[in-house]
Coordinates of C-alpha atoms and ligand atoms in Angstrom, one line a residue:
M202 CA 19.8 -146.2 161.2
A203 CA 20.1 -144.8 164.7
A204 CA 22.8 -142.3 165.5
P205 CA 25.7 -143.6 167.5
W206 CA 25.0 -141.5 170.5
E207 CA 21.6 -142.8 171.8
D208 CA 23.4 -143.8 175.0
V209 CA 24.4 -140.1 175.6
L210 CA 20.7 -139.1 175.8
R211 CA 20.3 -141.0 179.0
N212 CA 23.1 -139.2 180.8
K213 CA 21.2 -136.3 182.3
A214 CA 24.2 -134.3 183.6
A215 CA 26.0 -134.6 180.3
V216 CA 22.9 -133.5 178.3
E217 CA 22.4 -130.5 180.5
E218 CA 26.0 -129.4 180.1
A219 CA 25.9 -130.0 176.3
A220 CA 22.6 -128.0 176.0
R221 CA 24.2 -125.0 177.7
V222 CA 27.2 -125.1 175.4
A223 CA 24.8 -125.7 172.4
V224 CA 22.7 -122.6 173.1
D225 CA 25.7 -120.3 173.4
A226 CA 27.3 -121.8 170.4
A227 CA 24.1 -121.2 168.4
L228 CA 24.1 -117.5 169.5
L229 CA 27.8 -117.1 168.6
Q230 CA 27.3 -118.8 165.2
G231 CA 24.3 -116.6 164.4
V232 CA 21.5 -119.2 164.5
L233 CA 19.2 -116.4 165.4
M234 CA 15.6 -115.3 165.3
R235 CA 13.8 -112.2 166.5
T236 CA 11.4 -112.8 169.4
E237 CA 7.6 -113.2 169.1
G238 CA 7.2 -110.1 171.3
E239 CA 9.4 -107.9 169.2
P240 CA 9.3 -109.4 165.7
N241 CA 10.5 -106.2 163.9
A242 CA 13.4 -105.2 166.2
S243 CA 16.8 -106.7 166.7
D244 CA 17.4 -105.2 170.2
V245 CA 16.5 -108.5 171.8
V246 CA 17.0 -111.7 169.8
N247 CA 16.9 -115.3 170.5
Y248 CA 18.4 -118.5 169.1
A249 CA 16.3 -120.2 166.5
P250 CA 15.1 -123.6 167.8
F251 CA 17.4 -126.5 167.1
T252 CA 18.1 -130.1 168.1
L253 CA 20.7 -130.9 170.7
L254 CA 22.2 -133.6 168.5
P255 CA 22.5 -134.2 164.8
S256 CA 20.0 -136.7 163.5
A257 CA 20.9 -139.8 161.6
V258 CA 20.2 -139.7 157.9
P259 CA 20.8 -142.7 155.6
S260 CA 23.7 -141.8 153.4
A261 CA 22.2 -143.3 150.2
L262 CA 18.9 -141.4 150.5
F263 CA 20.8 -138.2 151.2
Q264 CA 22.7 -138.7 148.0
Q265 CA 19.6 -139.7 146.1
A266 CA 18.0 -136.4 147.2
Y267 CA 20.9 -134.4 145.9
A268 CA 21.1 -136.4 142.7
V269 CA 17.5 -135.6 141.7
Q270 CA 17.6 -131.9 142.4
Q271 CA 18.7 -130.7 139.0
D272 CA 15.9 -132.8 137.5
F273 CA 13.4 -131.1 139.7
N274 CA 14.8 -127.7 138.8
L275 CA 14.3 -128.5 135.1
L276 CA 10.8 -129.8 135.8
V277 CA 9.6 -126.7 137.7
D278 CA 11.1 -124.5 135.0
A279 CA 9.3 -126.6 132.3
I280 CA 6.0 -126.4 134.1
S281 CA 6.3 -122.6 134.4
Q282 CA 6.6 -122.3 130.6
N283 CA 3.7 -124.6 129.9
K284 CA 0.5 -122.6 129.8
E285 CA -1.6 -125.4 128.5
F286 CA -0.5 -127.6 131.4
L287 CA -1.1 -125.0 134.1
E288 CA -4.4 -124.1 132.7
R289 CA -5.7 -127.6 132.5
T290 CA -4.2 -128.7 135.8
L291 CA -5.5 -125.8 137.8
A292 CA -8.9 -125.5 136.1
S293 CA -10.9 -127.3 138.8
T294 CA -8.9 -125.8 141.6
I295 CA -9.4 -122.2 140.6
K296 CA -13.1 -122.6 140.5
V297 CA -13.2 -123.2 144.3
D298 CA -9.9 -121.8 145.7
D299 CA -9.9 -118.0 145.6
F300 CA -6.2 -117.5 146.4
T301 CA -5.0 -119.8 143.5
A302 CA -7.6 -118.1 141.3
R303 CA -6.2 -114.7 142.0
L304 CA -2.7 -115.8 141.3
F305 CA -3.9 -117.4 138.1
R306 CA -5.6 -114.2 136.9
I307 CA -2.4 -112.3 137.3
Y308 CA -0.6 -115.1 135.4
M309 CA -3.0 -114.9 132.5
Q310 CA -3.0 -111.1 132.4
V311 CA 0.8 -110.9 132.2
L312 CA 0.9 -113.5 129.5
E313 CA -1.8 -111.7 127.5
E314 CA 0.2 -108.4 127.7
G315 CA 3.4 -110.3 126.7
L316 CA 6.2 -111.1 129.1
A317 CA 8.6 -108.2 129.7
Q318 CA 10.9 -110.5 131.7
S319 CA 13.6 -112.5 129.8
V320 CA 15.8 -113.8 132.6
F321 CA 14.3 -116.3 135.0
L322 CA 15.6 -117.3 138.4
G323 CA 14.3 -120.2 140.4
I324 CA 15.1 -120.9 144.0
N325 CA 13.2 -123.9 145.3
R326 CA 13.5 -126.5 148.1
S327 CA 12.4 -130.1 147.6
D328 CA 11.4 -131.6 150.9
Y329 CA 11.5 -135.3 151.8
M330 CA 10.9 -137.8 154.6
F331 CA 12.3 -141.2 154.9
D332 CA 9.4 -143.6 154.7
C333 CA 9.8 -146.8 156.6
G334 CA 8.5 -149.5 154.4
V335 CA 6.9 -152.8 155.6
D336 CA 10.3 -154.5 155.9
G337 CA 11.8 -151.5 157.7
T338 CA 14.0 -150.3 154.8
P339 CA 13.7 -146.5 154.6
S340 CA 13.0 -144.9 151.2
L341 CA 13.1 -141.3 150.1
K342 CA 9.7 -139.8 149.6
Q343 CA 9.0 -136.2 148.5
I344 CA 6.7 -134.1 150.7
E345 CA 6.5 -131.2 148.3
I346 CA 8.6 -128.7 146.3
N347 CA 8.5 -125.1 147.6
T348 CA 8.9 -122.7 144.7
I349 CA 8.4 -119.5 146.6
A350 CA 10.1 -118.1 149.8
A351 CA 11.8 -121.4 150.7
S352 CA 13.5 -120.4 153.9
F353 CA 16.3 -121.4 156.3
G354 CA 19.1 -121.6 153.7
G355 CA 20.9 -119.1 155.8
L356 CA 20.5 -120.3 159.3
T357 CA 21.1 -123.9 158.3
S358 CA 24.6 -122.9 157.1
R359 CA 25.5 -122.4 160.7
T360 CA 24.1 -125.5 162.5
A361 CA 26.9 -127.9 161.6
A362 CA 29.4 -125.9 163.6
V363 CA 27.0 -125.9 166.6
H364 CA 26.4 -129.6 166.4
G365 CA 30.1 -130.3 165.9
Q366 CA 30.9 -128.5 169.1
V367 CA 28.2 -130.4 171.0
L368 CA 29.6 -133.7 169.8
K369 CA 33.1 -132.7 170.9
V370 CA 31.8 -131.7 174.4
L371 CA 30.2 -135.2 174.6
G372 CA 33.5 -136.8 173.7
R373 CA 32.6 -137.6 170.1
S374 CA 35.2 -135.7 168.1
E375 CA 35.5 -138.4 165.5
E376 CA 31.8 -138.1 164.6
A377 CA 32.0 -134.3 164.8
S378 CA 34.6 -134.3 162.1
R379 CA 32.3 -136.2 159.8
L380 CA 29.5 -133.5 159.8
L381 CA 29.2 -132.1 156.3
P382 CA 29.8 -128.4 155.5
N383 CA 26.7 -126.8 154.0
N384 CA 26.1 -123.3 152.8
P385 CA 22.8 -122.9 150.8
S386 CA 22.8 -119.1 151.3
K387 CA 25.9 -118.8 149.2
G388 CA 24.4 -120.9 146.4
L389 CA 21.2 -118.9 146.6
A390 CA 23.2 -115.7 146.3
L391 CA 25.1 -117.0 143.4
G392 CA 21.9 -117.6 141.5
I393 CA 20.6 -114.1 142.4
A394 CA 23.9 -112.6 141.4
K395 CA 23.8 -114.4 138.0
A396 CA 20.3 -113.1 137.4
W397 CA 21.3 -109.6 138.4
E398 CA 24.3 -109.8 136.0
L399 CA 22.2 -111.0 133.1
Y400 CA 19.6 -108.3 133.7
G401 CA 22.5 -106.1 132.7
S402 CA 22.4 -102.9 134.6
Q403 CA 25.3 -102.2 137.0
S404 CA 23.4 -99.6 139.0
A405 CA 20.2 -101.7 139.5
V406 CA 19.5 -103.3 142.9
V407 CA 18.2 -106.6 144.2
M408 CA 14.9 -106.1 146.1
F409 CA 14.0 -108.6 148.9
L410 CA 10.3 -108.5 149.2
V411 CA 9.6 -109.1 152.9
E412 CA 6.7 -109.6 155.2
E413 CA 5.3 -107.1 157.6
V414 CA 6.4 -109.3 160.5
Q415 CA 10.1 -110.2 160.1
R416 CA 11.1 -112.6 162.8
N417 CA 13.3 -114.6 160.4
I418 CA 15.3 -111.7 159.2
F419 CA 18.7 -113.2 160.0
D420 CA 18.1 -116.1 157.7
Q421 CA 17.5 -113.5 154.9
R422 CA 20.5 -111.4 156.0
C423 CA 22.8 -114.4 155.3
V424 CA 21.8 -114.2 151.6
E425 CA 21.9 -110.4 151.6
N426 CA 25.4 -110.4 153.0
E427 CA 26.6 -112.7 150.3
L428 CA 25.3 -110.2 147.7
W429 CA 26.8 -107.2 149.4
N430 CA 30.1 -109.2 149.4
R431 CA 29.8 -109.2 145.6
N432 CA 29.1 -105.5 145.6
I433 CA 25.5 -106.0 144.6
R434 CA 23.1 -103.5 146.4
V435 CA 20.2 -105.0 148.3
I436 CA 17.0 -103.2 149.4
R437 CA 14.3 -104.7 151.6
K438 CA 10.7 -103.6 150.8
R439 CA 7.2 -104.7 151.6
F440 CA 4.2 -105.0 149.2
R441 CA 3.0 -101.8 150.8
D442 CA 6.2 -100.0 149.8
V443 CA 5.8 -101.2 146.3
F444 CA 2.2 -100.0 146.1
E445 CA 3.3 -96.6 147.3
K446 CA 6.6 -96.1 145.6
G447 CA 6.9 -98.6 142.8
S448 CA 6.6 -97.7 139.1
L449 CA 7.3 -99.0 135.6
D450 CA 8.8 -96.9 132.8
D451 CA 7.9 -97.3 129.1
A452 CA 10.2 -100.3 128.8
K453 CA 8.6 -101.8 131.9
R454 CA 11.7 -101.4 133.9
L455 CA 10.8 -101.5 137.6
Y456 CA 11.7 -98.5 139.8
M457 CA 11.5 -98.2 143.6
D458 CA 12.2 -94.7 145.0
G459 CA 14.0 -93.9 141.7
Q460 CA 16.2 -97.0 141.9
E461 CA 16.0 -99.5 139.1
V462 CA 15.3 -103.0 140.4
A463 CA 17.0 -106.0 138.6
V464 CA 15.8 -108.9 140.7
V465 CA 12.8 -109.2 143.0
Y466 CA 13.4 -112.0 145.6
Y467 CA 10.1 -112.9 147.3
R468 CA 10.2 -113.9 150.9
E469 CA 6.5 -113.0 151.0
G470 CA 3.3 -113.4 149.0
Y471 CA 2.8 -117.2 149.4
V472 CA -0.3 -117.2 151.6
P473 CA -3.7 -115.3 151.4
K474 CA -2.9 -113.3 154.6
N475 CA 0.0 -111.6 152.8
Y476 CA -2.5 -109.8 150.5
D477 CA -5.0 -107.0 150.7
Q478 CA -6.3 -105.2 147.6
Q479 CA -3.2 -102.9 147.5
N480 CA -0.8 -105.8 147.9
W481 CA -2.5 -107.6 145.0
E482 CA -2.0 -104.5 142.9
A483 CA 1.6 -104.3 143.9
R484 CA 2.1 -108.0 143.0
L485 CA 0.6 -107.3 139.5
L486 CA 2.9 -104.3 139.0
L487 CA 6.0 -106.5 139.9
E488 CA 4.8 -109.3 137.6
R489 CA 4.3 -107.0 134.7
S490 CA 7.8 -105.6 135.0
R491 CA 11.0 -106.5 133.3
A492 CA 12.7 -107.3 136.6
V493 CA 13.7 -110.9 137.3
K494 CA 11.1 -112.3 139.7
C495 CA 12.2 -115.1 142.0
P496 CA 9.8 -116.8 141.4
D497 CA 7.7 -115.4 138.6
I498 CA 4.0 -116.0 139.1
A499 CA 4.0 -119.1 136.7
T500 CA 6.7 -120.7 138.9
Q501 CA 4.7 -120.0 142.0
L502 CA 1.8 -121.8 140.4
A503 CA 4.1 -124.7 139.5
G504 CA 4.6 -125.2 143.2
T505 CA 0.9 -125.7 144.1
K506 CA -0.2 -129.0 145.7
K507 CA -2.6 -129.5 142.7
V508 CA 0.3 -129.5 140.3
Q509 CA 2.2 -131.9 142.5
Q510 CA -0.7 -134.3 142.4
E511 CA -1.0 -134.0 138.6
L512 CA 2.7 -134.8 138.3
S513 CA 2.2 -138.2 139.8
Q514 CA -0.3 -139.2 137.1
P515 CA 1.1 -141.7 134.6
G516 CA 2.6 -140.0 131.5
T517 CA 2.6 -136.5 132.9
L518 CA 6.4 -136.2 133.6
E519 CA 7.1 -137.7 130.2
R520 CA 5.0 -135.1 128.5
L521 CA 6.6 -132.3 130.4
L522 CA 10.2 -133.4 129.8
P523 CA 10.2 -135.3 126.6
G524 CA 13.2 -137.5 126.0
R525 CA 14.5 -137.3 129.6
T526 CA 13.7 -140.8 130.6
E527 CA 16.3 -141.1 133.3
A528 CA 15.4 -137.8 135.0
V529 CA 11.8 -138.9 134.9
A530 CA 12.6 -142.2 136.6
R531 CA 14.7 -140.5 139.3
M532 CA 11.9 -138.1 140.1
R533 CA 9.2 -140.7 140.0
A534 CA 11.1 -142.9 142.5
T535 CA 10.6 -140.2 145.1
F536 CA 6.9 -139.8 144.7
A537 CA 4.4 -141.0 147.3
G538 CA 0.9 -141.8 146.3
L539 CA -1.1 -138.7 145.4
Y540 CA -4.8 -138.6 144.5
S541 CA -7.2 -136.2 142.9
L542 CA -10.4 -135.3 144.6
D543 CA -11.9 -133.8 141.5
V544 CA -15.7 -134.2 141.1
G545 CA -16.5 -137.5 139.4
E546 CA -16.6 -141.2 140.0
E547 CA -12.8 -141.5 140.5
G548 CA -12.8 -138.7 143.1
D549 CA -15.8 -140.3 144.9
K550 CA -13.9 -143.5 145.2
I551 CA -10.8 -141.8 146.6
A552 CA -12.8 -139.8 149.1
A553 CA -14.5 -143.0 150.3
M554 CA -11.2 -144.8 150.6
A555 CA -9.8 -142.0 152.8
I556 CA -12.9 -141.8 155.0
A557 CA -12.6 -145.5 155.5
D558 CA -8.9 -145.4 156.4
P559 CA -7.9 -141.9 157.4
D560 CA -4.7 -142.9 159.1
R561 CA -3.2 -143.8 155.8
F562 CA -3.5 -140.3 154.3
V563 CA -2.9 -136.6 154.5
L564 CA -5.5 -134.2 153.2
K565 CA -3.9 -131.0 151.8
P566 CA -5.5 -127.7 150.7
Q567 CA -3.7 -125.3 148.3
R568 CA -1.7 -123.6 151.1
E569 CA 1.9 -123.1 152.1
G570 CA 3.6 -122.4 155.3
G571 CA 2.6 -125.3 157.5
G572 CA -0.4 -126.1 159.8
N573 CA -2.9 -126.4 157.0
N574 CA -3.1 -130.1 156.4
L575 CA -5.6 -132.5 157.9
Y576 CA -4.9 -135.9 159.5
D577 CA -6.8 -138.8 161.1
E578 CA -10.1 -138.0 162.6
E579 CA -10.1 -134.4 161.4
L580 CA -9.4 -135.6 157.9
R581 CA -12.4 -138.0 158.1
Q582 CA -14.7 -135.3 159.5
V583 CA -13.8 -132.7 156.9
L584 CA -14.0 -135.1 154.0
E585 CA -17.4 -136.4 155.2
K586 CA -18.7 -132.9 155.2
I587 CA -17.4 -131.9 151.7
K588 CA -17.4 -135.2 149.9
D589 CA -20.4 -134.3 147.8
S590 CA -19.5 -130.7 147.2
P591 CA -17.2 -129.1 144.7
E592 CA -15.2 -127.7 147.6
R593 CA -13.6 -131.1 147.7
T594 CA -11.5 -130.2 144.6
S595 CA -9.6 -127.5 146.5
Y596 CA -7.8 -130.4 148.3
I597 CA -5.6 -133.2 147.2
L598 CA -5.0 -136.5 149.1
M599 CA -1.6 -137.9 149.7
D600 CA -0.3 -141.2 151.2
K601 CA 1.0 -140.5 154.8
I602 CA 4.7 -141.1 155.0
K603 CA 5.8 -142.9 158.1
P604 CA 9.4 -142.4 159.2
Q605 CA 11.2 -144.3 161.9
P606 CA 11.3 -142.0 165.0
A607 CA 14.5 -141.3 166.9
M608 CA 15.1 -139.7 170.3
N609 CA 16.5 -136.2 170.6
Y610 CA 16.2 -133.0 172.6
L611 CA 14.6 -130.0 170.9
L612 CA 16.1 -126.8 172.3
R613 CA 13.7 -123.8 172.4
A614 CA 14.1 -120.6 174.3
H615 CA 12.1 -120.7 177.5
S616 CA 11.2 -124.4 177.2
P617 CA 12.2 -127.1 179.6
L618 CA 14.9 -129.6 178.5
Q619 CA 13.1 -132.8 177.7
V620 CA 13.7 -135.7 175.5
S621 CA 11.3 -136.3 172.5
E622 CA 10.6 -139.0 170.0
C623 CA 11.3 -137.2 166.7
I624 CA 11.1 -137.5 162.9
S625 CA 13.1 -135.4 160.4
E626 CA 12.4 -133.8 157.0
L627 CA 15.3 -133.2 154.6
G628 CA 15.1 -130.3 152.1
I629 CA 17.5 -129.8 149.2
F630 CA 17.8 -126.3 147.8
G631 CA 17.8 -125.9 144.0
V632 CA 18.9 -122.9 142.1
Y633 CA 18.6 -122.2 138.3
V634 CA 18.8 -119.3 135.9
R635 CA 17.4 -119.3 132.4
Q636 CA 17.9 -116.6 129.8
G637 CA 15.3 -116.9 127.1
K638 CA 15.3 -120.6 126.2
E639 CA 18.8 -121.3 127.5
M640 CA 19.5 -122.7 131.0
V641 CA 22.6 -121.0 132.2
M642 CA 22.7 -122.3 135.7
N643 CA 21.2 -125.5 137.3
K644 CA 22.5 -126.5 140.7
A645 CA 21.7 -128.2 144.0
A646 CA 22.8 -125.5 146.5
G647 CA 22.8 -127.3 149.9
H648 CA 20.4 -128.9 152.3
L649 CA 18.2 -128.3 155.3
L650 CA 17.3 -130.8 158.0
R651 CA 14.3 -130.1 160.2
T652 CA 13.2 -132.3 163.0
K653 CA 9.9 -132.3 165.1
A654 CA 8.4 -134.3 167.8
I655 CA 6.1 -137.0 166.5
E656 CA 3.0 -135.7 168.2
H657 CA 2.9 -132.8 165.7
A658 CA 1.6 -134.0 162.4
D659 CA 2.2 -130.8 160.6
G660 CA 4.3 -127.6 160.5
G661 CA 7.8 -126.2 159.9
V662 CA 10.3 -124.1 161.9
A663 CA 8.6 -120.8 161.3
A664 CA 5.3 -122.4 162.4
G665 CA 6.9 -123.2 165.8
V666 CA 6.8 -127.0 165.3
A667 CA 10.0 -128.2 163.7
V668 CA 13.5 -127.2 164.7
L669 CA 16.8 -126.9 162.8
D670 CA 19.0 -129.9 162.7
T671 CA 22.1 -131.3 161.0
P672 CA 22.3 -134.6 159.1
Y673 CA 24.7 -137.2 160.4
L674 CA 25.1 -139.7 157.5
V675 CA 24.9 -143.3 158.4
Ligands
LIG26 P1 3.3 -126.7 153.6 O1 3.3 -126.1 152.2 O2 2.3 -126.2 154.5 O3 4.7 -126.7 154.1 P2 3.6 -129.6 153.4 O4 3.1 -130.4 152.3 O5 5.1 -129.4 153.4 O6 2.9 -128.2 153.4 O7 3.2 -130.2 154.7 C1 3.5 -129.6 156.0 C2 4.1 -130.6 156.9 O8 3.2 -131.7 157.1 C3 5.4 -131.3 156.4 O9 6.5 -130.5 156.8 C4 5.3 -132.6 157.1 O10 5.8 -132.6 158.4 C5 3.9 -133.0 157.1 N1 3.5 -133.8 156.0 C6 3.1 -133.3 154.7 N2 2.8 -134.3 153.9 C7 3.0 -135.4 154.6 C8 2.9 -136.8 154.2 N3 2.5 -137.2 153.0 N4 3.1 -137.7 155.2 C9 3.5 -137.3 156.4 N5 3.7 -136.1 156.8 C10 3.4 -135.1 155.9
LIG27 MG1 6.3 -127.8 153.5

């Protein structure tokens, strides 16, 4: 399933010229990021890292990933409404993982008060790798579903144009014309706009809740601009601003600086370091409000690694989506082996199995954002250390997916041009809107391909490991 331009990679002069064109094209198209040195100013910006060439993706697996996205939207939404499931699934985790426990406490408090929110908006991204089976046939295997702050829907809308130009420069116009158009930011904005409309107040705004450090602002601006184009006002605020200036009225309408907020779109709040005591209070205020949260706290919990592991247990999908046999089969076909490390005989066996054969597995804590998982020797050492303690239950174990590597150049500012052996991860964006019990929108909104050198076991684009890419279907 190699791309038809492996030969090009050996032509040093052609590669150097193509790389110069590629970088300028990326800047012109707006594949941008702020710099590490000045993450909160746009005076000096750089191109976001990307591959020189598009990477080959098996067409059938690409279509399979799109075809299952609406099922995953339904599933995430069903989990978010199932208190009994979330309570039971996260019971062992919240005993040992303080972050999940704090989220869970807010979830319970909001439920006890009674939900003020009646419109629900989900924006998620289901990520996959192409596992190379024993006979070499690739299969689609899910890495995880991101239910909060799934990024790069904006910048990825612009990479196909860059890669198209690179292919033309390399004399591959035919292949360039076959790159697929892709615009997740538009689909995301359509979902936000629908939620805003159903909230039903013309003068209310959409609030992007953003981090203190905003290097990836251009990715977010792509979605913002789509909303402005529809005459929907967007404001950007941090938890700190909400703590200082946010308030609820008697009907739990959310106000910021006197402006009513219809939709809160979180690009923040997914890792412990996003929170201090004030930020937790701000989060609680937002969750108690009538505003549409994307995601609400229940949907964030639906995206935890522990929930993912529970979904792989026999019968779980069927119980969550009764009567949807085909959807269940489509989703299950993408699952890799996932194992609970809960205290007990079964967990003991799993831990022993991983310690004996660490190369077969990935050990995952309840964290997002890349760089948290453990592999190989480190996996073995950590598991040895915690195998007899309850701390073990804050992790899940997953089969390691092993894709077939391909050669490519990863273009990064201030880095030498050098060929790497790479693997890719495909993400499909899902968007849905529910009003009360009725699903009013359920879509796949586009894709994201990220590629990294094989020496990095973990990490995404924001973590500085993976780079943006464009699929070339083969
Ligand atoms: P995070 O929430 O931190 O993004 P992920 O589950 O997506 O956590 O894992 C981070 C990265 O680790 C992935 O992007 C992928 O490169 C790698 N990874 C995760 N799970 C596996 C797996 N089962 N097999 C191989 N690589 C994996
Ligand atoms: Mg991930």
